[in-house]
CSV table of C-alpha atoms and ligand atoms in Angstrom, one decimal:
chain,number,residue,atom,x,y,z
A,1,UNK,CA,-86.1,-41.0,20.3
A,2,UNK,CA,-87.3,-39.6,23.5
A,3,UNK,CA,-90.2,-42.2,23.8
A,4,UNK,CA,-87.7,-45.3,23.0
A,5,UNK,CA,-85.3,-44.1,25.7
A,6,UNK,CA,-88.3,-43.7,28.0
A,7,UNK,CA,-89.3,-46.9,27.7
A,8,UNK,CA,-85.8,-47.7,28.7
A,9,UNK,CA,-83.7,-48.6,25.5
A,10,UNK,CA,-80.0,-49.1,27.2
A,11,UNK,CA,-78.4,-49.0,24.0
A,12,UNK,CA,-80.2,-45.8,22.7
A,13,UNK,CA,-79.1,-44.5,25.8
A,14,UNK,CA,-75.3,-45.7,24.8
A,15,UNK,CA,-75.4,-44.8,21.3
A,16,UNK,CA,-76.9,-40.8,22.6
A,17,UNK,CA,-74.4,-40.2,25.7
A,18,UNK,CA,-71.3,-41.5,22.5
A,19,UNK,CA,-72.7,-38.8,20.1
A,20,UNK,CA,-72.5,-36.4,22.7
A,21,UNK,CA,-69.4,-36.9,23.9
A,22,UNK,CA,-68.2,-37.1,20.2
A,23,UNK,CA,-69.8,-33.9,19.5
A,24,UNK,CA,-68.1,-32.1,22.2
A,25,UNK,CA,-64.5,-33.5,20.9
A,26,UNK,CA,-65.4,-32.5,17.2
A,27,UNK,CA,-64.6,-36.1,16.6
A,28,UNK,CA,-63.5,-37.0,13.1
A,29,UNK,CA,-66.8,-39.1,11.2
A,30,UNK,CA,-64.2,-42.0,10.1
A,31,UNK,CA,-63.0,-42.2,13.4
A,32,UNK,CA,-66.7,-42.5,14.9
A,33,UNK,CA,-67.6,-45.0,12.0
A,34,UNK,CA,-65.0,-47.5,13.4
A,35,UNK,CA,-65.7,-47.0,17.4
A,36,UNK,CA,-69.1,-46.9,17.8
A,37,UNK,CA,-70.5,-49.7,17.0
A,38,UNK,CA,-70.2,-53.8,18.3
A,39,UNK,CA,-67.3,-55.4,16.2
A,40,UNK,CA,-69.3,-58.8,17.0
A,41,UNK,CA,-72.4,-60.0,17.9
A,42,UNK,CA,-73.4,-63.6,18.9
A,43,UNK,CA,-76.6,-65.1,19.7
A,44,UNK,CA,-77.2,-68.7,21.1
A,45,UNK,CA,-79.9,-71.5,21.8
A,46,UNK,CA,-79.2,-72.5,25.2
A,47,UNK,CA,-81.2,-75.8,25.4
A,48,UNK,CA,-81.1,-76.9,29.5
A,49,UNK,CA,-82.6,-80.1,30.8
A,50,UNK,CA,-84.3,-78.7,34.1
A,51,UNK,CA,-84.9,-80.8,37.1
A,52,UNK,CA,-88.8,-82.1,36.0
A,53,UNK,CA,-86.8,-83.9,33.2
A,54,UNK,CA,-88.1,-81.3,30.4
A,55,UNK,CA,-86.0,-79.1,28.3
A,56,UNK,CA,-86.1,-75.5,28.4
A,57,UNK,CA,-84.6,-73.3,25.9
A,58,UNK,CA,-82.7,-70.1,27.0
A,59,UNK,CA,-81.6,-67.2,24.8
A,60,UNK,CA,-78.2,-66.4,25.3
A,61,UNK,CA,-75.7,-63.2,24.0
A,62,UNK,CA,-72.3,-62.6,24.0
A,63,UNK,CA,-71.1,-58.8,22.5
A,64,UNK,CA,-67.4,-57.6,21.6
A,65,UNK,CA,-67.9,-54.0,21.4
A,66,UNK,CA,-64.1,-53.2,20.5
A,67,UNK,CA,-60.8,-54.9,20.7
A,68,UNK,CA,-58.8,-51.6,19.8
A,69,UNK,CA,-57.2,-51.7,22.7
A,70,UNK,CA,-56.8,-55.3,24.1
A,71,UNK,CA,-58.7,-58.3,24.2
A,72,UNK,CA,-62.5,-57.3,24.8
A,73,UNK,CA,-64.1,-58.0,28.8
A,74,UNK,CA,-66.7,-57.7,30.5
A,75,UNK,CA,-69.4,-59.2,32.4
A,76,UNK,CA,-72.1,-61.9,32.0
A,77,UNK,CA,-75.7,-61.3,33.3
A,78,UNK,CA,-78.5,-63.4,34.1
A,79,UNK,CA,-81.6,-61.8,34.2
A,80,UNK,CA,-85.4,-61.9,33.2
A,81,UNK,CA,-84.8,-58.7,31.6
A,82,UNK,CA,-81.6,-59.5,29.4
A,83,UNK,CA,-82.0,-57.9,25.8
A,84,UNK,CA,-79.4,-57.8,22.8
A,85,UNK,CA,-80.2,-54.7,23.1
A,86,UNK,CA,-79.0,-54.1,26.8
A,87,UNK,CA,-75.7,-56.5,25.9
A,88,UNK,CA,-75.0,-54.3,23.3
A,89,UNK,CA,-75.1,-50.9,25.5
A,90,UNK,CA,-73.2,-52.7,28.3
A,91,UNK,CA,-70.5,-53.8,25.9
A,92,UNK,CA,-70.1,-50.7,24.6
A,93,UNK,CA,-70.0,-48.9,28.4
A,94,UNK,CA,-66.9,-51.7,29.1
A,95,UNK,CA,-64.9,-50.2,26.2
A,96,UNK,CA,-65.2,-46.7,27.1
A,97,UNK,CA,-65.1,-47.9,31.3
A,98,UNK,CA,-61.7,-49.8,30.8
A,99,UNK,CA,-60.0,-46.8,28.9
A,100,UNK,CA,-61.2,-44.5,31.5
A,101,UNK,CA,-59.1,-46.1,34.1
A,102,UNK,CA,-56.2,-47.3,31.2
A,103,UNK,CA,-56.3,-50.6,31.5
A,104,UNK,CA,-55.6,-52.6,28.5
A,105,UNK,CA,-58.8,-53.9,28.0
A,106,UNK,CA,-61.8,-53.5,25.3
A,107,UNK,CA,-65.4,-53.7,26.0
A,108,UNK,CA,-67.9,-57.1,26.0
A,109,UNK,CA,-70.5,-57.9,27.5
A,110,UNK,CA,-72.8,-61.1,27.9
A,111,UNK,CA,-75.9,-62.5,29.1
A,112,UNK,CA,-78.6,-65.1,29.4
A,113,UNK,CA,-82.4,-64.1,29.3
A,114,UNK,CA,-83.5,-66.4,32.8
A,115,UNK,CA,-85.1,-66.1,36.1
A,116,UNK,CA,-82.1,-67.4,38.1
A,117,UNK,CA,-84.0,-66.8,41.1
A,118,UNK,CA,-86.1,-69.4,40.1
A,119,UNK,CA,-83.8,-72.1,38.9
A,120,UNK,CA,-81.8,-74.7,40.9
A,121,UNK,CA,-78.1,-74.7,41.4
A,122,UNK,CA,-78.0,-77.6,39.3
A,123,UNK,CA,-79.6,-75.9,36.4
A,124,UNK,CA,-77.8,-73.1,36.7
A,125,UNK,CA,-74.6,-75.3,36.6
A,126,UNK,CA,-76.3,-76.7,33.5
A,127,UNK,CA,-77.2,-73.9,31.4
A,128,UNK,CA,-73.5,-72.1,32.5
A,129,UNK,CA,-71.5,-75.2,31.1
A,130,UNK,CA,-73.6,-74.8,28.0
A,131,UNK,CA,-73.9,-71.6,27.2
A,132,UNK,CA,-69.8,-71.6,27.6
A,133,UNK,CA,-69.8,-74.2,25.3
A,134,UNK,CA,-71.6,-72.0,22.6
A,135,UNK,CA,-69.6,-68.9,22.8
A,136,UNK,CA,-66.1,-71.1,22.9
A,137,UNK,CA,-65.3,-70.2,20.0
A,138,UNK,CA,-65.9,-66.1,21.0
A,139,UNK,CA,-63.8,-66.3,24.4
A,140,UNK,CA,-59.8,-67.1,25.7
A,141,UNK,CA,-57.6,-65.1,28.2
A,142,UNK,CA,-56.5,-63.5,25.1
A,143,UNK,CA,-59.3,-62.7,23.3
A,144,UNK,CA,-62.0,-62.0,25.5
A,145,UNK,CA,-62.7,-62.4,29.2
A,146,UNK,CA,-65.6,-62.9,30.9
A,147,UNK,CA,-66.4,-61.7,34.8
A,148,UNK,CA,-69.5,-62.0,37.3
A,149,UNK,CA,-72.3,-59.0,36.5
A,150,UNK,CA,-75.7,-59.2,38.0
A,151,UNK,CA,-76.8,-62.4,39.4
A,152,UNK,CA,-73.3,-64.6,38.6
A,153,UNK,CA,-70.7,-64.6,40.9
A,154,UNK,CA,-67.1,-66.6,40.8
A,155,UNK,CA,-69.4,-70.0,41.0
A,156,UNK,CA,-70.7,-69.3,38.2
A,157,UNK,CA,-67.0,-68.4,36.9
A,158,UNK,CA,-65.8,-71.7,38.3
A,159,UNK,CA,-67.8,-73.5,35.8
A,160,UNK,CA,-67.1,-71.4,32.8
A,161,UNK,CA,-63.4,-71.9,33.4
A,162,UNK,CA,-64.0,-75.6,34.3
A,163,UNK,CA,-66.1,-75.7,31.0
A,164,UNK,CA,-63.5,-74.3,28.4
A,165,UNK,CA,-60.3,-75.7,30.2
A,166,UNK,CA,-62.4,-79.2,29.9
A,167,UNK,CA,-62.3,-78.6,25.8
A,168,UNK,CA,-59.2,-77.2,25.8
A,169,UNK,CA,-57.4,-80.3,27.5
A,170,UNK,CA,-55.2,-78.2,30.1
A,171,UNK,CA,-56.6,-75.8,32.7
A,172,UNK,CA,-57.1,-72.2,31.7
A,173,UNK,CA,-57.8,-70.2,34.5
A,174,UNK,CA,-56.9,-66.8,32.9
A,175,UNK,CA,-60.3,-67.1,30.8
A,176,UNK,CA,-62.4,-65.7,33.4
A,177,UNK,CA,-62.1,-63.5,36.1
A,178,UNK,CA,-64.2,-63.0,39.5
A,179,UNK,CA,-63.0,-66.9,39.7
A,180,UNK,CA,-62.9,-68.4,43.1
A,181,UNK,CA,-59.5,-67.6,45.1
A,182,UNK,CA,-58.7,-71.2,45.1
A,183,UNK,CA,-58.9,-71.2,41.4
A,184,UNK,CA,-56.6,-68.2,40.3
A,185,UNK,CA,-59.0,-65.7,42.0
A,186,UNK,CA,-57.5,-62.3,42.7
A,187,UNK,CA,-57.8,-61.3,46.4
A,188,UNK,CA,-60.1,-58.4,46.8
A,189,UNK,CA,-61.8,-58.8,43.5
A,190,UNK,CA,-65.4,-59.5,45.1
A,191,UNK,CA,-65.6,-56.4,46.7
A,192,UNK,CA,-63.3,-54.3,44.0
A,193,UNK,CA,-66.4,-52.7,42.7
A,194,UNK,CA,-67.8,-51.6,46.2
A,195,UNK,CA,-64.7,-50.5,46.8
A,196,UNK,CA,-64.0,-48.4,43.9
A,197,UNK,CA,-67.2,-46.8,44.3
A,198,UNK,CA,-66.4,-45.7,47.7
A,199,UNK,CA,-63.1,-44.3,46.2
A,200,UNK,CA,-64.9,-42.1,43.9
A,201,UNK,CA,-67.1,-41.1,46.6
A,202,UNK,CA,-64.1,-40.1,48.6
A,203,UNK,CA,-62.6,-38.1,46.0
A,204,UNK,CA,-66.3,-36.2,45.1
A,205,UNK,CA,-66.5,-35.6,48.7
A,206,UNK,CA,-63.3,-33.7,48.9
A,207,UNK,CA,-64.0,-32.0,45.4
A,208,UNK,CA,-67.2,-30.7,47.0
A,209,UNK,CA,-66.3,-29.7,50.2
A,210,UNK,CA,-68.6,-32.6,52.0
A,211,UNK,CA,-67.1,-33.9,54.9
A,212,UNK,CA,-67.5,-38.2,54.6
A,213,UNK,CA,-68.0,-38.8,58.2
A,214,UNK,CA,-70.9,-36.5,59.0
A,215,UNK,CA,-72.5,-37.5,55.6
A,216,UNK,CA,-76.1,-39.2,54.7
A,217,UNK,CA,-76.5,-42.1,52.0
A,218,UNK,CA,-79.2,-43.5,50.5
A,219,UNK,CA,-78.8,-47.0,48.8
A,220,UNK,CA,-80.4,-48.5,45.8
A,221,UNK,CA,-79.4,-51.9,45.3
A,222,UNK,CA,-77.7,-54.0,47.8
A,223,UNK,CA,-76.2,-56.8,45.6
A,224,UNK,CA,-72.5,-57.1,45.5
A,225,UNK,CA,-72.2,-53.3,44.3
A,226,UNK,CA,-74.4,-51.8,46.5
A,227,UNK,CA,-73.9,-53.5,50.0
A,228,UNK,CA,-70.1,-53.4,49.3
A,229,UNK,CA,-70.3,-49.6,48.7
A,230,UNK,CA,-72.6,-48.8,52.0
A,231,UNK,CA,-70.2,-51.4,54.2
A,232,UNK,CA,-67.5,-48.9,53.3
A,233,UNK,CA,-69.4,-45.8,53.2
A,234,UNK,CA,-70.8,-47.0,57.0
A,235,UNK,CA,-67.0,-48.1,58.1
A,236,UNK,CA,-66.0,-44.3,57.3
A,237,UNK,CA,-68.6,-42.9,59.5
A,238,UNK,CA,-71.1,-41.8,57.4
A,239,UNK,CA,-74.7,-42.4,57.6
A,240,UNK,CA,-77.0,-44.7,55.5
A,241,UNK,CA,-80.2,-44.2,56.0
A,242,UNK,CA,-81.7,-46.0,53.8
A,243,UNK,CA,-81.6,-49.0,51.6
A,244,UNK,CA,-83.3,-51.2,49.1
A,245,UNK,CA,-83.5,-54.7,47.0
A,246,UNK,CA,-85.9,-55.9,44.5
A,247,UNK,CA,-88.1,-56.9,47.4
A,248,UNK,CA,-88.6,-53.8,49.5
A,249,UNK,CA,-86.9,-50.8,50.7
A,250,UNK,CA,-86.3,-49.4,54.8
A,251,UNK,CA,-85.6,-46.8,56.4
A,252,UNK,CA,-83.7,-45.3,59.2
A,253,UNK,CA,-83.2,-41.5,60.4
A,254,UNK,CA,-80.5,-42.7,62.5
A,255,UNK,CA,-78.5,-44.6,59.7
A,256,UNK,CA,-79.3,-48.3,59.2
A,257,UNK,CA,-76.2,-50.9,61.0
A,258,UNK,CA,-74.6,-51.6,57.5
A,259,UNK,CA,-73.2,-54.8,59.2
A,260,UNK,CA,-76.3,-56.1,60.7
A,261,UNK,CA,-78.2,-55.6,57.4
A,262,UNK,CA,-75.9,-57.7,55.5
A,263,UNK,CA,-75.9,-60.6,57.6
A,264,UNK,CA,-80.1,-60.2,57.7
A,265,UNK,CA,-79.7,-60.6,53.4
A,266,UNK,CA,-77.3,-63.5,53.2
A,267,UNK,CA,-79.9,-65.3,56.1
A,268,UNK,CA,-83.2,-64.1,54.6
A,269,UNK,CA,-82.4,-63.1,50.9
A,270,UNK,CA,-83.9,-60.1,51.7
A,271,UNK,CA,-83.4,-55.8,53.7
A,272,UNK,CA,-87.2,-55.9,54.4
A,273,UNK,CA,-88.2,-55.9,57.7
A,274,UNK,CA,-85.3,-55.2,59.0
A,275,UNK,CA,-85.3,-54.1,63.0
A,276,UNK,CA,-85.4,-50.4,63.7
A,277,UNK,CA,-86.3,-49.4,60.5
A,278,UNK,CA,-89.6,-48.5,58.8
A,279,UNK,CA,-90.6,-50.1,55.4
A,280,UNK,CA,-90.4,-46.7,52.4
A,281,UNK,CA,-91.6,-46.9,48.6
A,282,UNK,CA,-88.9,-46.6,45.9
A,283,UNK,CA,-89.9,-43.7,44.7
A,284,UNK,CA,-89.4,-42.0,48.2
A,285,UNK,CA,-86.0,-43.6,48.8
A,286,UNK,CA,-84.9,-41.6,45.2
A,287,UNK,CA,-86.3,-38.4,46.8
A,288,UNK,CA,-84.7,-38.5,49.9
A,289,UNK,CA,-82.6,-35.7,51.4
A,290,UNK,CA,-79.3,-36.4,51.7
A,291,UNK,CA,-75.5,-36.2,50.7
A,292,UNK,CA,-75.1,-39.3,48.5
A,293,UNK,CA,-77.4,-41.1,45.9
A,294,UNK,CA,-76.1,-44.4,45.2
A,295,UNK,CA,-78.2,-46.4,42.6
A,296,UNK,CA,-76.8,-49.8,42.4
A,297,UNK,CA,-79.4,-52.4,40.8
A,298,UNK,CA,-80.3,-52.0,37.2
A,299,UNK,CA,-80.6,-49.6,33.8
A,300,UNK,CA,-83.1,-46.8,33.5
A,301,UNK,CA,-84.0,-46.0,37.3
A,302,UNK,CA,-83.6,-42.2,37.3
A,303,UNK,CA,-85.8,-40.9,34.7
A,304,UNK,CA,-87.5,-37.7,33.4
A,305,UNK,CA,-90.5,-38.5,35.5
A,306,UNK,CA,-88.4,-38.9,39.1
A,307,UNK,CA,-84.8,-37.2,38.4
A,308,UNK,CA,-86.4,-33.5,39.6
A,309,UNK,CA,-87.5,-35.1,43.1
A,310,UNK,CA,-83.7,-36.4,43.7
A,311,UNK,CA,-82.1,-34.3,46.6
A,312,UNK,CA,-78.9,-35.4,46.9
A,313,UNK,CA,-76.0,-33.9,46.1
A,314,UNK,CA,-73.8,-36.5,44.8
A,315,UNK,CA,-75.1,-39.2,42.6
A,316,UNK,CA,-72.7,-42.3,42.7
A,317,UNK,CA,-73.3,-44.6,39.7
A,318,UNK,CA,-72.6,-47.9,41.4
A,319,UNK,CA,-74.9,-50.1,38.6
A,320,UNK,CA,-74.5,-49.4,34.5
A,321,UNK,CA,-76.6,-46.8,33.1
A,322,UNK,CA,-79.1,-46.0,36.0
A,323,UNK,CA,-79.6,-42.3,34.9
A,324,UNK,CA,-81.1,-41.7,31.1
A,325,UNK,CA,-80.2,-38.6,29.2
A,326,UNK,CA,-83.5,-36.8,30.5
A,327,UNK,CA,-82.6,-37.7,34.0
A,328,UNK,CA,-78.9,-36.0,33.2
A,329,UNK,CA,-80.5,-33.0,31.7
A,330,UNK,CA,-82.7,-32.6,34.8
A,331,UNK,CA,-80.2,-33.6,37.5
A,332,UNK,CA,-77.4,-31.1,35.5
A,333,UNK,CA,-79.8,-28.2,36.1
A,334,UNK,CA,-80.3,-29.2,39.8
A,335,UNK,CA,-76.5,-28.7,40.3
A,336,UNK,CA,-76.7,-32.4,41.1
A,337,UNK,CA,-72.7,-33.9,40.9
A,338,UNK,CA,-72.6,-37.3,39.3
A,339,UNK,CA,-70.0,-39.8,38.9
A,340,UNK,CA,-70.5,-41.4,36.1
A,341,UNK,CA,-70.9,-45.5,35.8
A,342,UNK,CA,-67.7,-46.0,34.0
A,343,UNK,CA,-65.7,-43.6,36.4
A,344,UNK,CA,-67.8,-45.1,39.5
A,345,UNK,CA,-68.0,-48.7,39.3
A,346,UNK,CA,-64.5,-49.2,37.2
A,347,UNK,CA,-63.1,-50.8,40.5
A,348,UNK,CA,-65.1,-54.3,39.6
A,349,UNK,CA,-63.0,-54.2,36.0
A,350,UNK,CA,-59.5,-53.0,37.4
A,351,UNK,CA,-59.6,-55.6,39.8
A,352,UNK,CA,-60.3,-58.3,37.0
A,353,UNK,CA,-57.3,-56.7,35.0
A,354,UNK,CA,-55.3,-57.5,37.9
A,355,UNK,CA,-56.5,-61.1,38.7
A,356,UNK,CA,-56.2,-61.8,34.7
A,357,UNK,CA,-51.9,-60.2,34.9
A,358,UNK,CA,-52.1,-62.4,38.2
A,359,UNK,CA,-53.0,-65.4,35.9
A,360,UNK,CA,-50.9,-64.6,33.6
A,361,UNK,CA,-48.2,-64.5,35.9
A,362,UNK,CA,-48.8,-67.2,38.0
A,363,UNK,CA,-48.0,-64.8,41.0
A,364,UNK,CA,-50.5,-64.1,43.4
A,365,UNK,CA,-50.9,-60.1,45.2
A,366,UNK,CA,-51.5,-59.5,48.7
A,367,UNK,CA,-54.4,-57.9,49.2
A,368,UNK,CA,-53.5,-54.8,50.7
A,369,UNK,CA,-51.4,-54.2,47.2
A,370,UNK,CA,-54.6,-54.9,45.1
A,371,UNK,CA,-56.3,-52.4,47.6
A,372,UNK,CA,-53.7,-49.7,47.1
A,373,UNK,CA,-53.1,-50.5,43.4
A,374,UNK,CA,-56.9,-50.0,43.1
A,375,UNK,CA,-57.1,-46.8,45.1
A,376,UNK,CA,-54.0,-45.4,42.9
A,377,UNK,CA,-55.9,-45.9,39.7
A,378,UNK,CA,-59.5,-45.0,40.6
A,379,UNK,CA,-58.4,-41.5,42.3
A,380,UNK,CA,-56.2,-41.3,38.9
A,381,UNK,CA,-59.4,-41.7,36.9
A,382,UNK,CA,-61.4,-39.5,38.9
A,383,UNK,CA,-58.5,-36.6,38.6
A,384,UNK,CA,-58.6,-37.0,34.9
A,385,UNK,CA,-62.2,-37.3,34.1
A,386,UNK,CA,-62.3,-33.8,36.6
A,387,UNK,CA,-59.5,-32.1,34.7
A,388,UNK,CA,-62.2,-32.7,31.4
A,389,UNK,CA,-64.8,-31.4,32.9
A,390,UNK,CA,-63.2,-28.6,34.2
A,391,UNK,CA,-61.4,-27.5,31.0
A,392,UNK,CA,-63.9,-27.9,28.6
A,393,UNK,CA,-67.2,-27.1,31.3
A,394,UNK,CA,-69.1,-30.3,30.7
A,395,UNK,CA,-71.0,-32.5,32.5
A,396,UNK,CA,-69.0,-35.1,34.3
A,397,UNK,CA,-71.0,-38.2,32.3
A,398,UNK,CA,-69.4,-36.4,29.1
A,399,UNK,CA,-66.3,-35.8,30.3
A,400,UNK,CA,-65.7,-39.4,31.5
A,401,UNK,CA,-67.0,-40.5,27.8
A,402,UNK,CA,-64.7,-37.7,26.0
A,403,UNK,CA,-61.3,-39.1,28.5
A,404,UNK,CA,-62.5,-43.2,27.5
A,405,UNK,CA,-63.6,-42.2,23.8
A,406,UNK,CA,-60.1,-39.8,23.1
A,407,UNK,CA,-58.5,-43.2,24.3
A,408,UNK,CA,-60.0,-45.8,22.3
A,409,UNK,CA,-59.6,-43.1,18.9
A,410,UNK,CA,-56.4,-42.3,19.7
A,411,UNK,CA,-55.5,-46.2,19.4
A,412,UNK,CA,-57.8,-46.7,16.2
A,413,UNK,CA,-55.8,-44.0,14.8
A,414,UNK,CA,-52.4,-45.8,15.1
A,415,UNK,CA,-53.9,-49.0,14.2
A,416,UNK,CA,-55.1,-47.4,11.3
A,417,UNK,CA,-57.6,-49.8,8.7
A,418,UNK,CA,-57.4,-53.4,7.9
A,419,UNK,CA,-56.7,-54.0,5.1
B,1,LIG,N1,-69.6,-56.7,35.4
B,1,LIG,C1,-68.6,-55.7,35.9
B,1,LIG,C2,-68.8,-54.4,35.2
B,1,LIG,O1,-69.9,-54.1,34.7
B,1,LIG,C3,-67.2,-56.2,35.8
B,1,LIG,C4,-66.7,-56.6,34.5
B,1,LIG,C5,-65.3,-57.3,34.5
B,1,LIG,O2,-64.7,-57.4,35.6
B,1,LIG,O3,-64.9,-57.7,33.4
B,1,LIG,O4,-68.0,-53.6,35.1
């Protein structure tokens, strides 16, 4: 077990942190039995023409983890690394993420095995419409929603929503969310997940006694999630001193200008050599002292072999599943305080919630409403998911599980079985 999860098994990692937290609630076996596991699993040939004229084939996923509590959502990824396996844990995270913060949402995930950094707009367009076209008969605004995850964004969401309205015959655009504004799009959605982060990180800070302004961040990950979270972190007068991409990391005692760095990525595509700062490994930007740890890129990044150099104090979960049992164990003994992924970066999900009742509606928010709406429900969250740990004295990571997993059971229960 240990060796799988070393190796960096996501959906071990799922399935372990669920029997914990059932464990700790003395959950009922029947109960487990019906919430565990994916409802349904869908695999697809994604045959794409590329630009040379030759046809590549692309393996493609899309996971329902649980409808207990509304139509499934989440996510679609596009990365080298995309496993069923990894679908499959981050379906399963969506379930227990959306019942954290009480939306009325279940939990899927999907993704496409490609190297979209190698791939031309056009092809991507391509192998989007098609891959849509295979799991058709999966999605529907009331049935399961897909949203951006890492490496789509509300382009990518423009076509899916072009692509099923196209079969459908009338447009749809309640089938995705993270769409463009102009297409249904919910103010405020892009950055909901940076955003929610930061919320959480307010609320820790507080908890812990850390004053925000006078505090030191280190970054890891500056997609969507992680530049988002250290614009707002900077904004608020604390210090980010150091940040990386898949490409490099840098370095600044003085704090890096969040601002500056982000306009150097959307130019270059890249945080390495950025002026004033001095080029660090990965492993030393993990070890770093300061306040606040954000990981923000991928699975599986604080381990047993690098969780006992962290020195911060507050781990912020920004990406899904960056700390592995072992790493919790480790971190746990450290005194180490971690927000959890589905407590942390539940901002990205409550804002697609409200862009999909937008929709639904055909009545758009301002986005200072989102903003406060968003704030109201991630401080909620982070209350509740405290209020576990504090009563039953565990780990924040099970606590967060035991609020989302008492949810989803609680709703099975009512349901009952069919037939
Ligand atoms: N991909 C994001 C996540 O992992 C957002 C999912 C959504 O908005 O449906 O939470």
């Amino acid at each position: 077990m240990i060796t799988e999860i070393a190796k960096g098994n996501a959906y071990d990692v799922a399935l372990e942190n669920f029997d914990t937290a059932a464990d700790a609630m003395e959950l009922d076996n029947d109960i487990r039995e019906m919430i565990k596991y994916p409802e349904r699993v869908l695999m697809v040939t994604v045959p794409v023409r590329m630009d040379n004229g030759h046809i590549h084939r692309f393996e493609g996923y899309r996971v329902q983890h649980s409808m207990v509590r509304g139509p499934a959502k989440g996510g679609i990824r596009y990365h080298p690394q995309v496993t069923l396996d990894e679908v499959k844990a981050l379906a399963t995270w969506m379930t227990w993420k959306c019942a954290v913060v009480n939306i009325p949402f279940g939990g899927a995930k999907g993704g496409i095995t490609c190297d979209p950094k190698h791939m031309s707009l056009r092809e991507l367009e391509r192998m989007t419409r098609r891959y849509t076209s295979a799991i058709l008969p999966l999605i529907g605004p009331e049935r399961d929603i897909p949203a951006p995850d890492v490496y789509t964004n509300s382009q990518t969401m423009a076509w899916i929503m072009d692509t099923y309205s196209m079969t459908k015959g009338y447009p749809i655009p309640g089938v995705v969310t993270g769409k463009p504004i102009s297409l249904g799009g919910s103010l405020g959605r892009n950055e909901a997940t940076g955003r929610g982060v930061f919320y959480t990180i307010q609320c820790a800070c507080e908890h812990l006694n850390i004053p925000l302004d006078h505090a030191t961040v280190a970054v890891q990950g500056f997609g969507n999630a992680g530049s988002i979270t250290a614009q707002l972190l900077h904004s608020a007068g604390a210090k980010v001193i150091a940040v990386s991409d898949s490409t490099g990391c840098v370095y600044s005692k003085n704090g890096l200008d969040i601002p500056e760095l982000i306009h150097m990525k959307a130019l270059c595509g890249h945080v390495q050599g950025f002026p004033e700062s001095e080029p660090i490994s990965a492993a030393e930007l993990l070890a770093l002292k300061c306040d606040i740890l954000v990981p923000a890129a991928l699975e599986n990044t604080i381990r047993a072999d690098n969780a006992s150099a962290v020195k911060a104090k507050i781990i912020a979960e920004a990406a899904n599943g960056p700390l592995n049992p072992a790493a919790d164990r480790i971190l746990e003994g450290k005194g180490v305080f971690v927000i959890p992924d589905i407590l942390c970066n539940a901002g990205g999900v409550t804002v697609s919630y409200f862009e999909w009742v937008q929709d639904e509606q055909h009545l758009f928010w301002e986005a200072q409403d989102v903003y406060d709406r968003l704030e109201r429900v991630m401080k909620t969250a982070f209350r509740e998911v405290l209020k576990v740990q504090q009563d039953r004295k565990v780990p924040m990571r099970i606590a967060a599980n035991m609020l989302g997993i008492g949810r989803v059971a609680e709703a099975v229960q009512l349901r009952s079985i069919y037939p």
